[in-house]
Amino acid sequence: MDNLEFKEEYNLSKEEIVELLKSDGKKLFEIADKVRKHYVGDAVHLRGLIEFSNICKRNCLYCGIRALNDKVERYRLSEDDILDFAEHGMELGYKTIVLQSGEDDFFSRDKMCRIIEKIKKFDIALTLSIGERSYDDYKAFKNAGADRYLIRIETTDKDLYKKLHPNASFENRVECLYNLKELGYETGTGSLVGLPGQSVDSLADDILFFKKIDADMIGIGPLIPHPQTPLKGELKPANFDMALKVMAITRLMLKNINIPATTAMETINPNGRIIALQSGANVVMPNITQGKYKLKYEIYPNKASSDMDSLTYHNNIINKIKSIGRYVSLDKGFRNNSLI
Ligand code: SAM
């Protein structure tokens, strides 16, 4: 698609998406940046990420905190620590806190609701990313005050999904997304790019799926092989560019949504966040987990800046945002519906 140009509306066919995914991406990134500016402006929303448990009952083949990895030192934050970290995030100016964990049943419906209610006493938006739970759990979390939920579909290729997620169901993951939407969450999903056996065709299907469910947030991550997982040998440097292209096309198709420049992008490319912010992204999710825990939430190795204290890391990110003429948003950064 050499003739790609700025438009207010894109309804790309699968063939057109595939063509863009096979292009060098240069024009695509430029146009995605324009669409981002038109629909969500120059503000960058910061979401403070707290990784509160690395205990997980699942065995996703790519993930460093999978249950079968017995080399991970497991931890669970206490409720007090979670609240302290959230308060620290607020003091740094974060308007959104994201609570993420492995699928850890220790955090029962009641425990989660208690934590949510306490965090929501602060004037901040709260995002959860704790995996597949029942409709009633999601409903209780929403009633307790949670605003948003992130649960990546990872891949829409059902056969590949099955291979990568033992004892898990693609259909249930999709149902979780529909339940979250029905309950009124701002709902985020996304995919991994560079999975073994993943085709450009299936990446195009992922983008069409995001459009079909009208996701409010999309996070795209290049796969970063973890040495203690079955996918340890799958490192492909080209994953960065391909993930960037998936992200940029998503911006064209879902123009006003929130799209993070993901930590995984920064991890495989030292300038990854800035490049992503200039190719369609408008969100950054700095890790505000403190102390020793930050290093232990090792879903993939050498996570960008995981060895930095949260203040230094925070200031670095703000300086990077300013260096490209963008600014940090002062509001909670819900999906911007004002232009559509
Ligand atoms: N348990 C929750 C869930 O299932 O949604 C949230 C935690 S999970 C660790 C968060 C995300 O990490 C996943 O959606 C996956 O895309 C990403 N992830 C895991 N292993 C990864 C890897 N090796 N490279 C890149 N991203 C990875």
Short mmCIF file of N, CA, C and O in Angstrom, two decimals, residues 132-248:
data_model
loop_
_atom_site.label_atom_id
_atom_site.label_comp_id
_atom_site.label_asym_id
_atom_site.label_seq_id
_atom_site.Cartn_x
_atom_site.Cartn_y
_atom_site.Cartn_z
N GLU A 132 -7.86 -14.80 33.85
CA GLU A 132 -9.23 -15.28 33.64
C GLU A 132 -9.91 -15.52 34.99
O GLU A 132 -9.41 -16.29 35.81
N ARG A 133 -11.02 -14.86 35.21
CA ARG A 133 -11.81 -15.06 36.42
C ARG A 133 -13.27 -15.21 35.99
O ARG A 133 -13.63 -14.98 34.84
N SER A 134 -14.12 -15.60 36.95
CA SER A 134 -15.54 -15.81 36.62
C SER A 134 -16.24 -14.48 36.38
O SER A 134 -15.76 -13.42 36.82
N TYR A 135 -17.39 -14.56 35.74
CA TYR A 135 -18.23 -13.37 35.51
C TYR A 135 -18.51 -12.70 36.85
O TYR A 135 -18.43 -11.47 36.98
N ASP A 136 -18.83 -13.51 37.87
CA ASP A 136 -19.20 -12.92 39.17
C ASP A 136 -18.01 -12.23 39.83
O ASP A 136 -18.17 -11.22 40.52
N ASP A 137 -16.82 -12.78 39.64
CA ASP A 137 -15.62 -12.08 40.16
C ASP A 137 -15.47 -10.73 39.48
O ASP A 137 -15.29 -9.70 40.13
N TYR A 138 -15.55 -10.76 38.14
CA TYR A 138 -15.39 -9.49 37.40
C TYR A 138 -16.44 -8.47 37.86
O TYR A 138 -16.16 -7.29 38.01
N LYS A 139 -17.66 -8.98 38.08
CA LYS A 139 -18.74 -8.09 38.50
C LYS A 139 -18.43 -7.49 39.88
O LYS A 139 -18.59 -6.28 40.10
N ALA A 140 -17.95 -8.33 40.78
CA ALA A 140 -17.63 -7.85 42.13
C ALA A 140 -16.49 -6.82 42.08
O ALA A 140 -16.53 -5.80 42.77
N PHE A 141 -15.48 -7.10 41.24
CA PHE A 141 -14.35 -6.15 41.15
C PHE A 141 -14.84 -4.81 40.60
O PHE A 141 -14.39 -3.75 41.02
N LYS A 142 -15.76 -4.88 39.64
CA LYS A 142 -16.29 -3.64 39.04
C LYS A 142 -17.07 -2.87 40.10
O LYS A 142 -16.89 -1.66 40.26
N ASN A 143 -17.91 -3.60 40.84
CA ASN A 143 -18.69 -2.93 41.88
C ASN A 143 -17.80 -2.34 42.97
O ASN A 143 -18.14 -1.33 43.58
N ALA A 144 -16.66 -2.98 43.18
CA ALA A 144 -15.73 -2.45 44.20
C ALA A 144 -14.99 -1.22 43.69
O ALA A 144 -14.35 -0.52 44.47
N GLY A 145 -15.06 -0.96 42.38
CA GLY A 145 -14.47 0.29 41.88
C GLY A 145 -13.46 0.15 40.75
O GLY A 145 -12.97 1.17 40.26
N ALA A 146 -13.15 -1.08 40.32
CA ALA A 146 -12.17 -1.21 39.23
C ALA A 146 -12.74 -0.57 37.96
O ALA A 146 -13.93 -0.70 37.67
N ASP A 147 -11.87 0.12 37.22
CA ASP A 147 -12.33 0.84 36.03
C ASP A 147 -12.01 0.10 34.73
O ASP A 147 -12.74 0.19 33.76
N ARG A 148 -10.84 -0.55 34.73
CA ARG A 148 -10.36 -1.13 33.48
C ARG A 148 -9.82 -2.54 33.74
O ARG A 148 -9.45 -2.86 34.87
N TYR A 149 -9.74 -3.31 32.66
CA TYR A 149 -9.19 -4.67 32.79
C TYR A 149 -8.38 -5.00 31.54
O TYR A 149 -8.84 -4.74 30.42
N LEU A 150 -7.22 -5.54 31.76
CA LEU A 150 -6.36 -5.96 30.63
C LEU A 150 -6.25 -7.47 30.59
O LEU A 150 -5.87 -8.08 31.59
N ILE A 151 -6.58 -8.04 29.46
CA ILE A 151 -6.37 -9.48 29.30
C ILE A 151 -6.10 -9.75 27.82
O ILE A 151 -7.01 -9.69 26.99
N ARG A 152 -4.84 -9.97 27.52
CA ARG A 152 -4.49 -10.17 26.11
C ARG A 152 -5.01 -11.50 25.60
O ARG A 152 -4.94 -12.51 26.31
N ILE A 153 -5.45 -11.49 24.35
CA ILE A 153 -5.88 -12.75 23.74
C ILE A 153 -4.63 -13.55 23.33
O ILE A 153 -4.68 -14.74 23.12
N GLU A 154 -3.51 -12.88 23.24
CA GLU A 154 -2.18 -13.44 22.92
C GLU A 154 -2.05 -13.84 21.44
O GLU A 154 -1.13 -13.43 20.77
N THR A 155 -2.96 -14.67 20.94
CA THR A 155 -3.05 -14.95 19.51
C THR A 155 -4.47 -15.41 19.21
O THR A 155 -5.09 -16.08 20.04
N THR A 156 -4.99 -15.03 18.03
CA THR A 156 -6.34 -15.49 17.67
C THR A 156 -6.28 -16.77 16.83
O THR A 156 -7.31 -17.27 16.40
N ASP A 157 -5.07 -17.28 16.61
CA ASP A 157 -4.93 -18.57 15.92
C ASP A 157 -5.22 -19.66 16.94
O ASP A 157 -4.40 -19.94 17.83
N LYS A 158 -6.42 -20.26 16.82
CA LYS A 158 -6.89 -21.18 17.87
C LYS A 158 -5.95 -22.37 18.08
O LYS A 158 -5.73 -22.81 19.21
N ASP A 159 -5.42 -22.92 16.96
CA ASP A 159 -4.54 -24.08 17.10
C ASP A 159 -3.26 -23.69 17.83
O ASP A 159 -2.77 -24.41 18.71
N LEU A 160 -2.73 -22.54 17.45
CA LEU A 160 -1.51 -22.06 18.11
C LEU A 160 -1.80 -21.75 19.58
O LEU A 160 -1.00 -22.09 20.47
N TYR A 161 -2.97 -21.16 19.84
CA TYR A 161 -3.34 -20.83 21.22
C TYR A 161 -3.31 -22.11 22.07
O TYR A 161 -2.77 -22.12 23.18
N LYS A 162 -3.90 -23.18 21.51
CA LYS A 162 -3.97 -24.46 22.24
C LYS A 162 -2.59 -24.97 22.57
O LYS A 162 -2.31 -25.43 23.66
N LYS A 163 -1.68 -24.90 21.57
CA LYS A 163 -0.33 -25.42 21.77
C LYS A 163 0.41 -24.65 22.86
O LYS A 163 1.21 -25.20 23.60
N LEU A 164 0.16 -23.35 22.91
CA LEU A 164 0.93 -22.49 23.82
C LEU A 164 0.36 -22.41 25.22
O LEU A 164 1.02 -21.96 26.15
N HIS A 165 -0.91 -22.83 25.36
CA HIS A 165 -1.59 -22.65 26.65
C HIS A 165 -2.20 -23.97 27.11
O HIS A 165 -3.41 -24.18 26.97
N PRO A 166 -1.38 -24.86 27.69
CA PRO A 166 -1.90 -26.17 28.11
C PRO A 166 -3.03 -25.99 29.12
O PRO A 166 -2.98 -25.11 29.97
N ASN A 167 -4.01 -26.85 28.99
CA ASN A 167 -5.17 -26.83 29.89
C ASN A 167 -5.86 -25.47 29.98
O ASN A 167 -6.36 -25.10 31.04
N ALA A 168 -5.84 -24.74 28.90
CA ALA A 168 -6.56 -23.46 28.89
C ALA A 168 -7.46 -23.44 27.66
O ALA A 168 -7.25 -24.22 26.73
N SER A 169 -8.44 -22.56 27.68
CA SER A 169 -9.39 -22.54 26.58
C SER A 169 -9.44 -21.16 25.93
O SER A 169 -9.67 -20.15 26.60
N PHE A 170 -9.22 -21.18 24.62
CA PHE A 170 -9.31 -19.94 23.83
C PHE A 170 -10.69 -19.32 24.00
O PHE A 170 -10.85 -18.12 24.23
N GLU A 171 -11.71 -20.20 23.94
CA GLU A 171 -13.09 -19.72 24.01
C GLU A 171 -13.35 -19.00 25.33
O GLU A 171 -14.03 -17.98 25.39
N ASN A 172 -12.77 -19.56 26.40
CA ASN A 172 -12.99 -18.91 27.70
C ASN A 172 -12.33 -17.54 27.77
O ASN A 172 -12.87 -16.59 28.32
N ARG A 173 -11.14 -17.46 27.16
CA ARG A 173 -10.43 -16.16 27.16
C ARG A 173 -11.27 -15.11 26.41
O ARG A 173 -11.41 -13.98 26.87
N VAL A 174 -11.84 -15.54 25.28
CA VAL A 174 -12.69 -14.61 24.52
C VAL A 174 -13.92 -14.23 25.34
O VAL A 174 -14.31 -13.07 25.42
N GLU A 175 -14.50 -15.24 26.00
CA GLU A 175 -15.69 -14.96 26.81
C GLU A 175 -15.37 -13.95 27.92
O GLU A 175 -16.17 -13.06 28.23
N CYS A 176 -14.19 -14.09 28.51
CA CYS A 176 -13.78 -13.12 29.54
C CYS A 176 -13.84 -11.71 28.98
O CYS A 176 -14.34 -10.78 29.63
N LEU A 177 -13.34 -11.54 27.76
CA LEU A 177 -13.33 -10.20 27.15
C LEU A 177 -14.75 -9.67 26.97
O LEU A 177 -15.04 -8.51 27.29
N TYR A 178 -15.65 -10.55 26.49
CA TYR A 178 -17.03 -10.09 26.31
C TYR A 178 -17.70 -9.80 27.66
O TYR A 178 -18.46 -8.84 27.78
N ASN A 179 -17.41 -10.61 28.66
CA ASN A 179 -17.97 -10.35 29.99
C ASN A 179 -17.52 -8.99 30.52
O ASN A 179 -18.30 -8.22 31.06
N LEU A 180 -16.23 -8.72 30.34
CA LEU A 180 -15.68 -7.44 30.83
C LEU A 180 -16.34 -6.26 30.13
O LEU A 180 -16.70 -5.27 30.76
N LYS A 181 -16.52 -6.42 28.83
CA LYS A 181 -17.17 -5.33 28.07
C LYS A 181 -18.60 -5.13 28.57
O LYS A 181 -19.03 -4.01 28.81
N GLU A 182 -19.30 -6.24 28.73
CA GLU A 182 -20.69 -6.15 29.17
C GLU A 182 -20.80 -5.49 30.55
O GLU A 182 -21.75 -4.74 30.82
N LEU A 183 -19.83 -5.74 31.40
CA LEU A 183 -19.87 -5.18 32.75
C LEU A 183 -19.44 -3.71 32.80
O LEU A 183 -19.46 -3.08 33.86
N GLY A 184 -19.04 -3.18 31.65
CA GLY A 184 -18.75 -1.75 31.60
C GLY A 184 -17.30 -1.38 31.88
O GLY A 184 -16.99 -0.21 32.10
N TYR A 185 -16.40 -2.35 31.91
CA TYR A 185 -14.97 -2.04 32.05
C TYR A 185 -14.47 -1.39 30.76
O TYR A 185 -14.93 -1.75 29.67
N GLU A 186 -13.49 -0.51 30.87
CA GLU A 186 -12.67 -0.21 29.71
C GLU A 186 -11.82 -1.47 29.54
O GLU A 186 -11.09 -1.86 30.46
N THR A 187 -11.93 -2.08 28.39
CA THR A 187 -11.36 -3.41 28.23
C THR A 187 -10.16 -3.40 27.30
O THR A 187 -10.24 -2.88 26.18
N GLY A 188 -9.08 -3.97 27.79
CA GLY A 188 -7.86 -4.01 26.98
C GLY A 188 -7.49 -5.43 26.63
O GLY A 188 -7.69 -6.36 27.42
N THR A 189 -6.99 -5.60 25.42
CA THR A 189 -6.47 -6.91 25.05
C THR A 189 -5.20 -6.68 24.22
O THR A 189 -4.59 -5.62 24.30
N GLY A 190 -4.80 -7.67 23.47
CA GLY A 190 -3.57 -7.51 22.69
C GLY A 190 -2.97 -8.84 22.37
O GLY A 190 -3.54 -9.90 22.68
N SER A 191 -1.82 -8.81 21.72
CA SER A 191 -1.23 -10.08 21.32
C SER A 191 0.29 -10.05 21.40
O SER A 191 0.91 -9.01 21.55
N LEU A 192 0.82 -11.25 21.33
CA LEU A 192 2.27 -11.44 21.28
C LEU A 192 2.67 -11.61 19.83
O LEU A 192 1.97 -12.27 19.06
N VAL A 193 3.79 -11.05 19.46
CA VAL A 193 4.25 -11.11 18.06
C VAL A 193 5.59 -11.85 18.03
O VAL A 193 6.52 -11.48 18.75
N GLY A 194 5.64 -12.90 17.20
CA GLY A 194 6.88 -13.67 17.09
C GLY A 194 6.75 -15.05 17.68
O GLY A 194 7.76 -15.73 17.91
N LEU A 195 5.52 -15.48 17.90
CA LEU A 195 5.31 -16.84 18.44
C LEU A 195 5.68 -17.86 17.36
O LEU A 195 5.44 -17.62 16.17
N PRO A 196 6.25 -19.00 17.75
CA PRO A 196 6.61 -19.98 16.74
C PRO A 196 5.36 -20.48 16.00
O PRO A 196 4.37 -20.81 16.64
N GLY A 197 5.41 -20.45 14.68
CA GLY A 197 4.26 -20.92 13.90
C GLY A 197 3.23 -19.83 13.64
O GLY A 197 2.23 -20.08 12.97
N GLN A 198 3.48 -18.64 14.14
CA GLN A 198 2.51 -17.54 13.92
C GLN A 198 2.73 -16.96 12.52
O GLN A 198 3.85 -16.67 12.14
N SER A 199 1.64 -16.78 11.77
CA SER A 199 1.79 -16.26 10.41
C SER A 199 1.36 -14.80 10.35
O SER A 199 0.67 -14.30 11.24
N VAL A 200 1.75 -14.14 9.26
CA VAL A 200 1.32 -12.76 9.04
C VAL A 200 -0.21 -12.72 8.92
O VAL A 200 -0.86 -11.79 9.41
N ASP A 201 -0.75 -13.77 8.31
CA ASP A 201 -2.21 -13.88 8.21
C ASP A 201 -2.87 -13.86 9.59
O ASP A 201 -3.89 -13.22 9.79
N SER A 202 -2.28 -14.59 10.51
CA SER A 202 -2.92 -14.67 11.83
C SER A 202 -2.74 -13.36 12.59
O SER A 202 -3.60 -12.97 13.39
N LEU A 203 -1.65 -12.63 12.32
CA LEU A 203 -1.50 -11.30 12.95
C LEU A 203 -2.58 -10.35 12.41
O LEU A 203 -3.13 -9.53 13.16
N ALA A 204 -2.89 -10.49 11.11
CA ALA A 204 -3.97 -9.67 10.53
C ALA A 204 -5.30 -10.03 11.21
O ALA A 204 -6.10 -9.15 11.54
N ASP A 205 -5.52 -11.32 11.46
CA ASP A 205 -6.74 -11.73 12.18
C ASP A 205 -6.79 -11.13 13.58
O ASP A 205 -7.86 -10.78 14.08
N ASP A 206 -5.63 -11.06 14.23
CA ASP A 206 -5.59 -10.45 15.57
C ASP A 206 -6.13 -9.02 15.51
O ASP A 206 -6.96 -8.61 16.33
N ILE A 207 -5.65 -8.27 14.51
CA ILE A 207 -6.06 -6.86 14.40
C ILE A 207 -7.57 -6.77 14.13
O ILE A 207 -8.28 -5.95 14.72
N LEU A 208 -8.05 -7.65 13.25
CA LEU A 208 -9.50 -7.64 12.96
C LEU A 208 -10.32 -8.03 14.19
O LEU A 208 -11.41 -7.52 14.42
N PHE A 209 -9.75 -8.90 15.01
CA PHE A 209 -10.42 -9.27 16.27
C PHE A 209 -10.50 -8.06 17.21
O PHE A 209 -11.54 -7.80 17.82
N PHE A 210 -9.41 -7.30 17.31
CA PHE A 210 -9.42 -6.10 18.18
C PHE A 210 -10.55 -5.16 17.74
O PHE A 210 -11.23 -4.56 18.54
N LYS A 211 -10.67 -5.04 16.41
CA LYS A 211 -11.69 -4.15 15.85
C LYS A 211 -13.09 -4.71 16.15
O LYS A 211 -13.99 -3.97 16.55
N LYS A 212 -13.23 -6.01 15.96
CA LYS A 212 -14.55 -6.63 16.15
C LYS A 212 -15.06 -6.44 17.58
O LYS A 212 -16.23 -6.13 17.80
N ILE A 213 -14.16 -6.63 18.55
CA ILE A 213 -14.66 -6.49 19.93
C ILE A 213 -14.61 -5.03 20.39
O ILE A 213 -14.97 -4.72 21.51
N ASP A 214 -14.12 -4.16 19.53
CA ASP A 214 -14.02 -2.73 19.85
C ASP A 214 -13.29 -2.53 21.19
O ASP A 214 -13.80 -1.90 22.12
N ALA A 215 -12.09 -3.08 21.25
CA ALA A 215 -11.27 -2.96 22.48
C ALA A 215 -10.96 -1.50 22.77
O ALA A 215 -10.83 -0.70 21.85
N ASP A 216 -10.84 -1.18 24.05
CA ASP A 216 -10.53 0.21 24.44
C ASP A 216 -9.03 0.43 24.56
O ASP A 216 -8.57 1.58 24.58
N MET A 217 -8.29 -0.64 24.74
CA MET A 217 -6.83 -0.54 24.89
C MET A 217 -6.24 -1.77 24.20
O MET A 217 -6.79 -2.86 24.33
N ILE A 218 -5.12 -1.56 23.54
CA ILE A 218 -4.45 -2.70 22.92
C ILE A 218 -2.95 -2.64 23.24
O ILE A 218 -2.28 -1.65 22.96
N GLY A 219 -2.44 -3.72 23.83
CA GLY A 219 -1.01 -3.82 24.10
C GLY A 219 -0.40 -4.90 23.23
O GLY A 219 -0.84 -6.06 23.26
N ILE A 220 0.60 -4.51 22.45
CA ILE A 220 1.26 -5.48 21.57
C ILE A 220 2.68 -5.70 22.08
O ILE A 220 3.43 -4.74 22.26
N GLY A 221 3.02 -6.95 22.27
CA GLY A 221 4.37 -7.22 22.77
C GLY A 221 5.12 -8.15 21.85
O GLY A 221 4.58 -9.19 21.44
N PRO A 222 6.36 -7.80 21.50
CA PRO A 222 7.19 -8.79 20.82
C PRO A 222 7.54 -9.90 21.80
O PRO A 222 7.78 -9.62 22.99
N LEU A 223 7.52 -11.13 21.35
CA LEU A 223 7.92 -12.23 22.23
C LEU A 223 9.40 -12.08 22.60
O LEU A 223 10.25 -11.88 21.73
N ILE A 224 9.68 -12.19 23.88
CA ILE A 224 11.08 -12.19 24.33
C ILE A 224 11.31 -13.53 25.03
O ILE A 224 10.77 -13.75 26.12
N PRO A 225 12.04 -14.42 24.39
CA PRO A 225 12.15 -15.76 24.95
C PRO A 225 12.77 -15.76 26.34
O PRO A 225 13.74 -15.05 26.59
N HIS A 226 12.17 -16.53 27.22
CA HIS A 226 12.71 -16.67 28.57
C HIS A 226 13.49 -17.99 28.61
O HIS A 226 12.97 -19.03 28.19
N PRO A 227 14.73 -17.96 29.14
CA PRO A 227 15.57 -19.16 29.08
C PRO A 227 15.02 -20.36 29.85
O PRO A 227 15.44 -21.49 29.60
N GLN A 228 14.11 -20.11 30.79
CA GLN A 228 13.57 -21.25 31.56
C GLN A 228 12.17 -21.65 31.07
O GLN A 228 11.35 -22.15 31.84
N THR A 229 11.93 -21.42 29.78
CA THR A 229 10.64 -21.83 29.21
C THR A 229 10.87 -22.63 27.94
O THR A 229 11.96 -22.55 27.34
N PRO A 230 9.86 -23.37 27.50
CA PRO A 230 10.02 -24.15 26.27
C PRO A 230 10.30 -23.29 25.04
O PRO A 230 10.81 -23.79 24.04
N LEU A 231 9.99 -22.01 25.08
CA LEU A 231 10.23 -21.15 23.91
C LEU A 231 11.58 -20.45 23.97
O LEU A 231 11.79 -19.43 23.29
N LYS A 232 12.49 -21.00 24.75
CA LYS A 232 13.76 -20.29 24.99
C LYS A 232 14.56 -19.99 23.73
O LYS A 232 15.32 -19.02 23.70
N GLY A 233 14.40 -20.79 22.68
CA GLY A 233 15.24 -20.58 21.49
C GLY A 233 14.62 -19.69 20.43
O GLY A 233 15.09 -19.64 19.30
N GLU A 234 13.57 -18.99 20.77
CA GLU A 234 12.75 -18.33 19.73
C GLU A 234 13.07 -16.86 19.48
O GLU A 234 12.25 -16.14 18.96
N LEU A 235 14.25 -16.42 19.87
CA LEU A 235 14.56 -14.99 19.72
C LEU A 235 14.68 -14.60 18.24
O LEU A 235 15.48 -15.14 17.50
N LYS A 236 13.84 -13.63 17.84
CA LYS A 236 13.92 -13.13 16.46
C LYS A 236 13.92 -11.61 16.53
O LYS A 236 12.90 -11.00 16.88
N PRO A 237 15.05 -10.96 16.20
CA PRO A 237 15.12 -9.51 16.30
C PRO A 237 14.05 -8.82 15.46
O PRO A 237 13.59 -7.73 15.80
N ALA A 238 13.59 -9.46 14.38
CA ALA A 238 12.58 -8.84 13.51
C ALA A 238 11.24 -8.67 14.22
O ALA A 238 10.36 -7.96 13.75
N ASN A 239 11.08 -9.33 15.38
CA ASN A 239 9.81 -9.22 16.09
C ASN A 239 9.48 -7.78 16.48
O ASN A 239 8.32 -7.41 16.59
N PHE A 240 10.52 -7.00 16.71
CA PHE A 240 10.27 -5.61 17.11
C PHE A 240 9.52 -4.87 16.00
O PHE A 240 8.49 -4.26 16.23
N ASP A 241 10.06 -4.93 14.79
CA ASP A 241 9.43 -4.22 13.67
C ASP A 241 8.03 -4.75 13.40
O ASP A 241 7.11 -3.98 13.13
N MET A 242 7.89 -6.05 13.49
CA MET A 242 6.57 -6.63 13.21
C MET A 242 5.56 -6.20 14.28
O MET A 242 4.42 -5.84 13.98
N ALA A 243 6.00 -6.20 15.55
CA ALA A 243 5.10 -5.76 16.64
C ALA A 243 4.72 -4.29 16.43
O ALA A 243 3.56 -3.91 16.62
N LEU A 244 5.68 -3.50 15.99
CA LEU A 244 5.41 -2.08 15.73
C LEU A 244 4.38 -1.92 14.61
O LEU A 244 3.50 -1.05 14.68
N LYS A 245 4.49 -2.76 13.61
CA LYS A 245 3.53 -2.67 12.49
C LYS A 245 2.13 -3.09 12.96
O LYS A 245 1.15 -2.43 12.62
N VAL A 246 2.05 -4.15 13.75
CA VAL A 246 0.73 -4.57 14.27
C VAL A 246 0.13 -3.42 15.09
O VAL A 246 -1.05 -3.07 14.95
N MET A 247 0.98 -2.80 15.90
CA MET A 247 0.50 -1.68 16.74
C MET A 247 0.02 -0.50 15.88
O MET A 247 -1.04 0.08 16.13
N ALA A 248 0.80 -0.16 14.86
CA ALA A 248 0.47 1.00 14.02
C ALA A 248 -0.82 0.75 13.24
O ALA A 248 -1.67 1.65 13.14
#
